[in-house]
């Protein structure tokens, strides 16, 4: 877990969409990045993503990067349509995905708040903790 300790540079990974391919470290233009590891098969995630969306919807200084842990892209492709403001990427292989292993993800959803330089500022465990953290950024 030392790769993802608070104060360290977040491990880089590819972000692919139909429009373009980039990496986490190449994202620009935001003061903060909220990295969310989630899955379309996770009821808890499907409950929290709308709350995350509402929480950040009026904040121009934070960008959500949603990393989907999936076995197949079908349900994920439908679910991400609900969050057009998020930057989406998919991690096929779910728990065996290399990025998931690098970040030490053992449950979803999991949150990482990053600075504009992609330094891990916080790893809130519960949505309530995330909510306090985000509201303090305003």
Short mmCIF file of N, CA and C in Angstrom, two decimals:
data_model
loop_
_atom_site.label_atom_id
_atom_site.label_comp_id
_atom_site.label_asym_id
_atom_site.label_seq_id
_atom_site.Cartn_x
_atom_site.Cartn_y
_atom_site.Cartn_z
N UNK A 1 0.81 -1.21 0.00
CA UNK A 1 0.00 0.00 0.00
C UNK A 1 0.85 1.27 0.00
N UNK A 2 2.16 1.12 0.09
CA UNK A 2 2.99 2.32 0.11
C UNK A 2 2.90 3.09 -1.21
N UNK A 3 2.53 2.40 -2.31
CA UNK A 3 2.33 3.08 -3.60
C UNK A 3 1.24 4.13 -3.52
N UNK A 4 0.29 3.93 -2.61
CA UNK A 4 -0.87 4.80 -2.55
C UNK A 4 -1.03 5.47 -1.19
N UNK A 5 0.06 5.73 -0.52
CA UNK A 5 0.00 6.43 0.76
C UNK A 5 -0.29 7.90 0.53
N UNK A 6 -0.96 8.51 1.51
CA UNK A 6 -1.20 9.95 1.45
C UNK A 6 0.15 10.66 1.36
N UNK A 7 0.25 11.60 0.43
CA UNK A 7 1.48 12.34 0.23
C UNK A 7 2.35 11.82 -0.91
N UNK A 8 1.96 10.66 -1.48
CA UNK A 8 2.73 10.11 -2.60
C UNK A 8 2.04 10.44 -3.93
N UNK A 9 2.81 10.35 -4.99
CA UNK A 9 2.27 10.55 -6.33
C UNK A 9 1.40 9.35 -6.68
N UNK A 10 0.17 9.62 -7.11
CA UNK A 10 -0.74 8.53 -7.48
C UNK A 10 -0.17 7.77 -8.66
N UNK A 11 -0.19 6.44 -8.63
CA UNK A 11 0.30 5.66 -9.77
C UNK A 11 -0.48 6.02 -11.04
N UNK A 12 0.23 6.16 -12.13
CA UNK A 12 -0.37 6.54 -13.40
C UNK A 12 -1.06 5.33 -14.04
N UNK A 13 -2.09 5.59 -14.83
CA UNK A 13 -2.75 4.55 -15.60
C UNK A 13 -3.42 5.18 -16.82
N UNK A 14 -3.70 4.34 -17.80
CA UNK A 14 -4.31 4.80 -19.04
C UNK A 14 -5.79 5.05 -18.85
N UNK A 15 -6.28 6.11 -19.47
CA UNK A 15 -7.70 6.44 -19.49
C UNK A 15 -8.12 6.45 -20.95
N UNK A 16 -8.91 5.46 -21.34
CA UNK A 16 -9.33 5.34 -22.73
C UNK A 16 -10.83 5.58 -22.85
N UNK A 17 -11.20 6.30 -23.88
CA UNK A 17 -12.61 6.48 -24.21
C UNK A 17 -12.72 6.40 -25.72
N UNK A 18 -13.93 6.49 -26.21
CA UNK A 18 -14.11 6.43 -27.67
C UNK A 18 -13.48 7.64 -28.35
N UNK A 19 -13.39 8.75 -27.62
CA UNK A 19 -12.85 9.98 -28.20
C UNK A 19 -11.32 10.03 -28.16
N UNK A 20 -10.74 9.56 -27.07
CA UNK A 20 -9.30 9.75 -26.94
C UNK A 20 -8.70 8.79 -25.91
N UNK A 21 -7.39 8.76 -25.87
CA UNK A 21 -6.67 8.01 -24.85
C UNK A 21 -5.66 8.96 -24.22
N UNK A 22 -5.63 8.94 -22.89
CA UNK A 22 -4.68 9.77 -22.15
C UNK A 22 -4.25 8.96 -20.93
N UNK A 23 -3.64 9.63 -19.98
CA UNK A 23 -3.30 8.97 -18.72
C UNK A 23 -3.72 9.89 -17.57
N UNK A 24 -3.77 9.32 -16.39
CA UNK A 24 -4.11 10.12 -15.21
C UNK A 24 -3.18 11.31 -15.09
N UNK A 25 -1.88 11.08 -15.23
CA UNK A 25 -0.90 12.15 -15.06
C UNK A 25 -0.99 13.23 -16.13
N UNK A 26 -1.58 12.91 -17.29
CA UNK A 26 -1.71 13.90 -18.36
C UNK A 26 -2.98 14.73 -18.26
N UNK A 27 -3.88 14.39 -17.34
CA UNK A 27 -5.08 15.21 -17.16
C UNK A 27 -4.67 16.57 -16.63
N UNK A 28 -5.31 17.61 -17.15
CA UNK A 28 -4.97 18.97 -16.73
C UNK A 28 -6.23 19.79 -16.55
N UNK A 29 -6.07 20.94 -15.93
CA UNK A 29 -7.14 21.92 -15.87
C UNK A 29 -8.01 21.87 -14.64
N UNK A 30 -7.65 21.07 -13.67
CA UNK A 30 -8.45 21.02 -12.45
C UNK A 30 -7.55 21.18 -11.24
N UNK A 31 -8.12 21.77 -10.20
CA UNK A 31 -7.38 21.96 -8.96
C UNK A 31 -7.27 20.65 -8.17
N UNK A 32 -8.33 19.81 -8.29
CA UNK A 32 -8.40 18.53 -7.59
C UNK A 32 -8.95 17.47 -8.52
N UNK A 33 -8.58 16.23 -8.23
CA UNK A 33 -9.11 15.07 -8.96
C UNK A 33 -9.61 14.08 -7.94
N UNK A 34 -10.84 13.61 -8.14
CA UNK A 34 -11.41 12.59 -7.27
C UNK A 34 -11.42 11.29 -8.06
N UNK A 35 -10.59 10.37 -7.63
CA UNK A 35 -10.49 9.07 -8.26
C UNK A 35 -11.44 8.12 -7.53
N UNK A 36 -12.39 7.54 -8.28
CA UNK A 36 -13.38 6.64 -7.71
C UNK A 36 -13.25 5.28 -8.38
N UNK A 37 -12.94 4.27 -7.59
CA UNK A 37 -12.95 2.89 -8.09
C UNK A 37 -14.32 2.31 -7.76
N UNK A 38 -15.04 1.82 -8.77
CA UNK A 38 -16.40 1.34 -8.58
C UNK A 38 -16.67 0.21 -9.56
N UNK A 39 -17.85 -0.39 -9.46
CA UNK A 39 -18.26 -1.44 -10.38
C UNK A 39 -19.76 -1.35 -10.64
N UNK A 40 -20.15 -1.63 -11.88
CA UNK A 40 -21.58 -1.58 -12.22
C UNK A 40 -22.35 -2.72 -11.57
N UNK A 41 -21.64 -3.72 -11.03
CA UNK A 41 -22.29 -4.82 -10.34
C UNK A 41 -22.33 -4.64 -8.83
N UNK A 42 -21.93 -3.48 -8.35
CA UNK A 42 -21.85 -3.19 -6.91
C UNK A 42 -23.01 -2.29 -6.51
N UNK A 43 -23.94 -2.83 -5.73
CA UNK A 43 -25.11 -2.06 -5.31
C UNK A 43 -24.73 -0.82 -4.51
N UNK A 44 -23.74 -0.96 -3.65
CA UNK A 44 -23.27 0.16 -2.83
C UNK A 44 -22.75 1.29 -3.74
N UNK A 45 -22.02 0.90 -4.80
CA UNK A 45 -21.49 1.88 -5.75
C UNK A 45 -22.63 2.61 -6.47
N UNK A 46 -23.61 1.84 -6.91
CA UNK A 46 -24.73 2.42 -7.66
C UNK A 46 -25.54 3.36 -6.77
N UNK A 47 -25.48 3.14 -5.47
CA UNK A 47 -26.14 4.02 -4.51
C UNK A 47 -25.32 5.30 -4.28
N UNK A 48 -24.00 5.17 -4.27
CA UNK A 48 -23.13 6.32 -3.94
C UNK A 48 -22.78 7.21 -5.13
N UNK A 49 -22.68 6.65 -6.34
CA UNK A 49 -22.29 7.48 -7.49
C UNK A 49 -23.22 8.68 -7.71
N UNK A 50 -24.55 8.52 -7.61
CA UNK A 50 -25.40 9.71 -7.75
C UNK A 50 -25.12 10.76 -6.67
N UNK A 51 -24.78 10.31 -5.47
CA UNK A 51 -24.45 11.24 -4.38
C UNK A 51 -23.15 11.97 -4.68
N UNK A 52 -22.16 11.25 -5.22
CA UNK A 52 -20.89 11.88 -5.60
C UNK A 52 -21.15 12.91 -6.70
N UNK A 53 -21.97 12.54 -7.67
CA UNK A 53 -22.30 13.44 -8.77
C UNK A 53 -22.94 14.73 -8.24
N UNK A 54 -23.89 14.58 -7.33
CA UNK A 54 -24.57 15.75 -6.75
C UNK A 54 -23.58 16.60 -5.94
N UNK A 55 -22.69 15.95 -5.23
CA UNK A 55 -21.71 16.63 -4.38
C UNK A 55 -20.78 17.53 -5.20
N UNK A 56 -20.34 17.06 -6.35
CA UNK A 56 -19.36 17.81 -7.14
C UNK A 56 -19.97 18.60 -8.30
N UNK A 57 -21.27 18.48 -8.49
CA UNK A 57 -21.89 19.07 -9.69
C UNK A 57 -21.72 20.58 -9.81
N UNK A 58 -21.62 21.28 -8.70
CA UNK A 58 -21.47 22.74 -8.75
C UNK A 58 -20.04 23.20 -8.48
N UNK A 59 -19.11 22.27 -8.55
CA UNK A 59 -17.72 22.61 -8.26
C UNK A 59 -16.88 22.51 -9.54
N UNK A 60 -16.38 23.65 -9.98
CA UNK A 60 -15.59 23.66 -11.22
C UNK A 60 -14.13 23.28 -10.97
N UNK A 61 -13.72 23.20 -9.70
CA UNK A 61 -12.31 22.95 -9.39
C UNK A 61 -11.99 21.48 -9.12
N UNK A 62 -12.97 20.58 -9.33
CA UNK A 62 -12.73 19.16 -9.09
C UNK A 62 -13.23 18.34 -10.27
N UNK A 63 -12.42 17.37 -10.66
CA UNK A 63 -12.78 16.49 -11.78
C UNK A 63 -12.82 15.07 -11.25
N UNK A 64 -13.90 14.36 -11.57
CA UNK A 64 -14.06 12.99 -11.13
C UNK A 64 -13.53 12.05 -12.20
N UNK A 65 -12.63 11.15 -11.80
CA UNK A 65 -12.13 10.10 -12.67
C UNK A 65 -12.71 8.79 -12.12
N UNK A 66 -13.63 8.20 -12.87
CA UNK A 66 -14.33 7.00 -12.43
C UNK A 66 -13.74 5.76 -13.11
N UNK A 67 -13.16 4.89 -12.32
CA UNK A 67 -12.50 3.68 -12.82
C UNK A 67 -13.41 2.49 -12.54
N UNK A 68 -13.99 1.92 -13.59
CA UNK A 68 -14.91 0.80 -13.45
C UNK A 68 -14.21 -0.53 -13.43
N UNK A 69 -14.38 -1.29 -12.35
CA UNK A 69 -13.85 -2.65 -12.25
C UNK A 69 -14.90 -3.58 -12.85
N UNK A 70 -14.61 -4.13 -14.01
CA UNK A 70 -15.64 -4.88 -14.72
C UNK A 70 -15.10 -6.19 -15.31
N UNK A 71 -16.01 -7.16 -15.44
CA UNK A 71 -15.69 -8.40 -16.15
C UNK A 71 -16.06 -8.27 -17.63
N UNK A 72 -17.13 -7.50 -17.90
CA UNK A 72 -17.49 -7.20 -19.29
C UNK A 72 -18.05 -5.78 -19.33
N UNK A 73 -17.96 -5.12 -20.47
CA UNK A 73 -18.30 -3.71 -20.53
C UNK A 73 -19.79 -3.38 -20.69
N UNK A 74 -20.66 -4.37 -20.84
CA UNK A 74 -22.05 -4.06 -21.19
C UNK A 74 -22.78 -3.21 -20.16
N UNK A 75 -22.86 -3.66 -18.91
CA UNK A 75 -23.57 -2.90 -17.88
C UNK A 75 -22.86 -1.57 -17.60
N UNK A 76 -21.54 -1.58 -17.61
CA UNK A 76 -20.74 -0.38 -17.38
C UNK A 76 -21.06 0.69 -18.42
N UNK A 77 -21.14 0.28 -19.69
CA UNK A 77 -21.41 1.20 -20.79
C UNK A 77 -22.73 1.92 -20.59
N UNK A 78 -23.73 1.21 -20.08
CA UNK A 78 -25.03 1.83 -19.81
C UNK A 78 -24.97 2.76 -18.60
N UNK A 79 -24.31 2.30 -17.55
CA UNK A 79 -24.27 3.05 -16.28
C UNK A 79 -23.54 4.38 -16.43
N UNK A 80 -22.46 4.43 -17.19
CA UNK A 80 -21.68 5.67 -17.29
C UNK A 80 -22.44 6.78 -18.02
N UNK A 81 -23.47 6.43 -18.78
CA UNK A 81 -24.28 7.44 -19.48
C UNK A 81 -24.96 8.39 -18.48
N UNK A 82 -25.13 7.93 -17.25
CA UNK A 82 -25.76 8.74 -16.20
C UNK A 82 -24.83 9.82 -15.66
N UNK A 83 -23.53 9.71 -15.99
CA UNK A 83 -22.53 10.62 -15.41
C UNK A 83 -21.65 11.22 -16.51
N UNK A 84 -22.26 12.05 -17.38
CA UNK A 84 -21.48 12.60 -18.51
C UNK A 84 -20.37 13.55 -18.07
N UNK A 85 -20.44 14.07 -16.86
CA UNK A 85 -19.42 15.00 -16.38
C UNK A 85 -18.18 14.32 -15.82
N UNK A 86 -18.25 13.00 -15.64
CA UNK A 86 -17.11 12.25 -15.12
C UNK A 86 -16.19 11.85 -16.26
N UNK A 87 -14.92 11.65 -15.95
CA UNK A 87 -13.98 11.05 -16.88
C UNK A 87 -13.98 9.56 -16.56
N UNK A 88 -14.42 8.74 -17.53
CA UNK A 88 -14.58 7.30 -17.29
C UNK A 88 -13.48 6.49 -17.94
N UNK A 89 -13.10 5.42 -17.25
CA UNK A 89 -12.24 4.41 -17.84
C UNK A 89 -12.63 3.07 -17.23
N UNK A 90 -12.38 2.01 -17.97
CA UNK A 90 -12.79 0.68 -17.53
C UNK A 90 -11.56 -0.19 -17.27
N UNK A 91 -11.65 -0.98 -16.21
CA UNK A 91 -10.60 -1.93 -15.87
C UNK A 91 -11.13 -3.35 -16.00
N UNK A 92 -10.99 -3.91 -17.19
CA UNK A 92 -11.45 -5.29 -17.38
C UNK A 92 -10.59 -6.25 -16.58
N UNK A 93 -11.19 -7.35 -16.18
CA UNK A 93 -10.49 -8.30 -15.31
C UNK A 93 -10.82 -8.04 -13.86
N UNK A 94 -11.60 -7.02 -13.62
CA UNK A 94 -12.07 -6.64 -12.29
C UNK A 94 -10.96 -6.66 -11.25
N UNK A 95 -10.98 -7.59 -10.30
CA UNK A 95 -10.00 -7.61 -9.20
C UNK A 95 -8.60 -7.96 -9.68
N UNK A 96 -8.49 -8.59 -10.84
CA UNK A 96 -7.18 -8.97 -11.38
C UNK A 96 -6.57 -7.90 -12.27
N UNK A 97 -7.29 -6.79 -12.46
CA UNK A 97 -6.77 -5.71 -13.30
C UNK A 97 -5.50 -5.13 -12.67
N UNK A 98 -4.46 -4.90 -13.46
CA UNK A 98 -3.18 -4.40 -12.91
C UNK A 98 -3.31 -3.08 -12.14
N UNK A 99 -4.15 -2.16 -12.61
CA UNK A 99 -4.32 -0.87 -11.91
C UNK A 99 -5.00 -1.10 -10.56
N UNK A 100 -5.98 -1.98 -10.54
CA UNK A 100 -6.69 -2.30 -9.30
C UNK A 100 -5.70 -2.88 -8.28
N UNK A 101 -4.83 -3.75 -8.75
CA UNK A 101 -3.82 -4.35 -7.85
C UNK A 101 -2.82 -3.29 -7.38
N UNK A 102 -2.39 -2.41 -8.29
CA UNK A 102 -1.44 -1.36 -7.93
C UNK A 102 -2.01 -0.47 -6.84
N UNK A 103 -3.30 -0.14 -6.94
CA UNK A 103 -3.93 0.73 -5.95
C UNK A 103 -4.38 -0.02 -4.69
N UNK A 104 -4.27 -1.35 -4.70
CA UNK A 104 -4.65 -2.13 -3.53
C UNK A 104 -6.14 -2.10 -3.25
N UNK A 105 -6.95 -2.06 -4.30
CA UNK A 105 -8.40 -1.99 -4.13
C UNK A 105 -8.91 -3.36 -3.69
N UNK A 106 -9.58 -3.40 -2.54
CA UNK A 106 -10.12 -4.65 -2.00
C UNK A 106 -11.63 -4.59 -1.87
N UNK A 107 -12.21 -3.41 -2.06
CA UNK A 107 -13.66 -3.22 -1.97
C UNK A 107 -14.02 -2.00 -2.81
N UNK A 108 -15.27 -1.94 -3.22
CA UNK A 108 -15.75 -0.77 -3.97
C UNK A 108 -17.00 -0.24 -3.29
N UNK A 109 -17.26 1.07 -3.38
CA UNK A 109 -16.42 2.08 -4.00
C UNK A 109 -15.24 2.46 -3.10
N UNK A 110 -14.18 2.91 -3.73
CA UNK A 110 -13.01 3.40 -3.01
C UNK A 110 -12.61 4.74 -3.61
N UNK A 111 -12.29 5.69 -2.74
CA UNK A 111 -12.02 7.06 -3.16
C UNK A 111 -10.59 7.49 -2.85
N UNK A 112 -10.05 8.29 -3.77
CA UNK A 112 -8.74 8.94 -3.57
C UNK A 112 -8.91 10.39 -4.01
N UNK A 113 -8.58 11.34 -3.14
CA UNK A 113 -8.59 12.75 -3.53
C UNK A 113 -7.16 13.13 -3.87
N UNK A 114 -6.98 13.65 -5.10
CA UNK A 114 -5.66 14.01 -5.58
C UNK A 114 -5.56 15.51 -5.79
N UNK A 115 -4.35 16.04 -5.63
CA UNK A 115 -4.09 17.44 -5.94
C UNK A 115 -3.97 17.60 -7.45
N UNK A 116 -3.80 18.84 -7.90
CA UNK A 116 -3.64 19.08 -9.34
C UNK A 116 -2.39 18.38 -9.87
N UNK A 117 -1.40 18.12 -9.00
CA UNK A 117 -0.17 17.43 -9.39
C UNK A 117 -0.27 15.92 -9.21
N UNK A 118 -1.48 15.43 -8.90
CA UNK A 118 -1.79 13.99 -8.74
C UNK A 118 -1.13 13.39 -7.49
N UNK A 119 -0.92 14.24 -6.49
CA UNK A 119 -0.45 13.76 -5.19
C UNK A 119 -1.69 13.34 -4.38
N UNK A 120 -1.61 12.16 -3.75
CA UNK A 120 -2.75 11.67 -2.95
C UNK A 120 -2.86 12.52 -1.69
N UNK A 121 -3.98 13.24 -1.57
CA UNK A 121 -4.23 14.11 -0.42
C UNK A 121 -5.01 13.39 0.68
N UNK A 122 -5.89 12.48 0.25
CA UNK A 122 -6.74 11.80 1.22
C UNK A 122 -7.33 10.55 0.59
N UNK A 123 -7.66 9.58 1.45
CA UNK A 123 -8.32 8.36 1.01
C UNK A 123 -9.54 8.13 1.90
N UNK A 124 -10.60 8.92 1.70
CA UNK A 124 -11.78 8.76 2.56
C UNK A 124 -12.41 7.39 2.37
N UNK A 125 -12.75 6.77 3.49
CA UNK A 125 -13.27 5.40 3.45
C UNK A 125 -14.76 5.37 3.10
N UNK A 126 -15.54 6.24 3.71
CA UNK A 126 -16.99 6.24 3.52
C UNK A 126 -17.43 7.51 2.78
N UNK A 127 -18.61 7.45 2.17
CA UNK A 127 -19.11 8.62 1.46
C UNK A 127 -19.23 9.83 2.39
N UNK A 128 -19.63 9.58 3.62
CA UNK A 128 -19.79 10.68 4.58
C UNK A 128 -18.45 11.40 4.80
N UNK A 129 -17.37 10.65 4.85
CA UNK A 129 -16.04 11.25 4.99
C UNK A 129 -15.68 12.04 3.74
N UNK A 130 -16.02 11.51 2.59
CA UNK A 130 -15.78 12.19 1.32
C UNK A 130 -16.55 13.51 1.27
N UNK A 131 -17.79 13.46 1.71
CA UNK A 131 -18.64 14.64 1.70
C UNK A 131 -18.04 15.77 2.53
N UNK A 132 -17.56 15.47 3.71
CA UNK A 132 -16.91 16.47 4.57
C UNK A 132 -15.67 17.03 3.87
N UNK A 133 -14.87 16.14 3.32
CA UNK A 133 -13.63 16.54 2.63
C UNK A 133 -13.93 17.48 1.46
N UNK A 134 -14.88 17.10 0.62
CA UNK A 134 -15.22 17.91 -0.57
C UNK A 134 -15.81 19.26 -0.15
N UNK A 135 -16.68 19.24 0.85
CA UNK A 135 -17.29 20.50 1.30
C UNK A 135 -16.25 21.46 1.87
N UNK A 136 -15.16 20.93 2.39
CA UNK A 136 -14.08 21.77 2.91
C UNK A 136 -13.22 22.37 1.80
N UNK A 137 -13.36 21.87 0.59
CA UNK A 137 -12.60 22.41 -0.55
C UNK A 137 -13.27 23.65 -1.15
N UNK A 138 -14.55 23.82 -0.85
CA UNK A 138 -15.32 24.92 -1.47
C UNK A 138 -14.83 26.26 -1.05
#
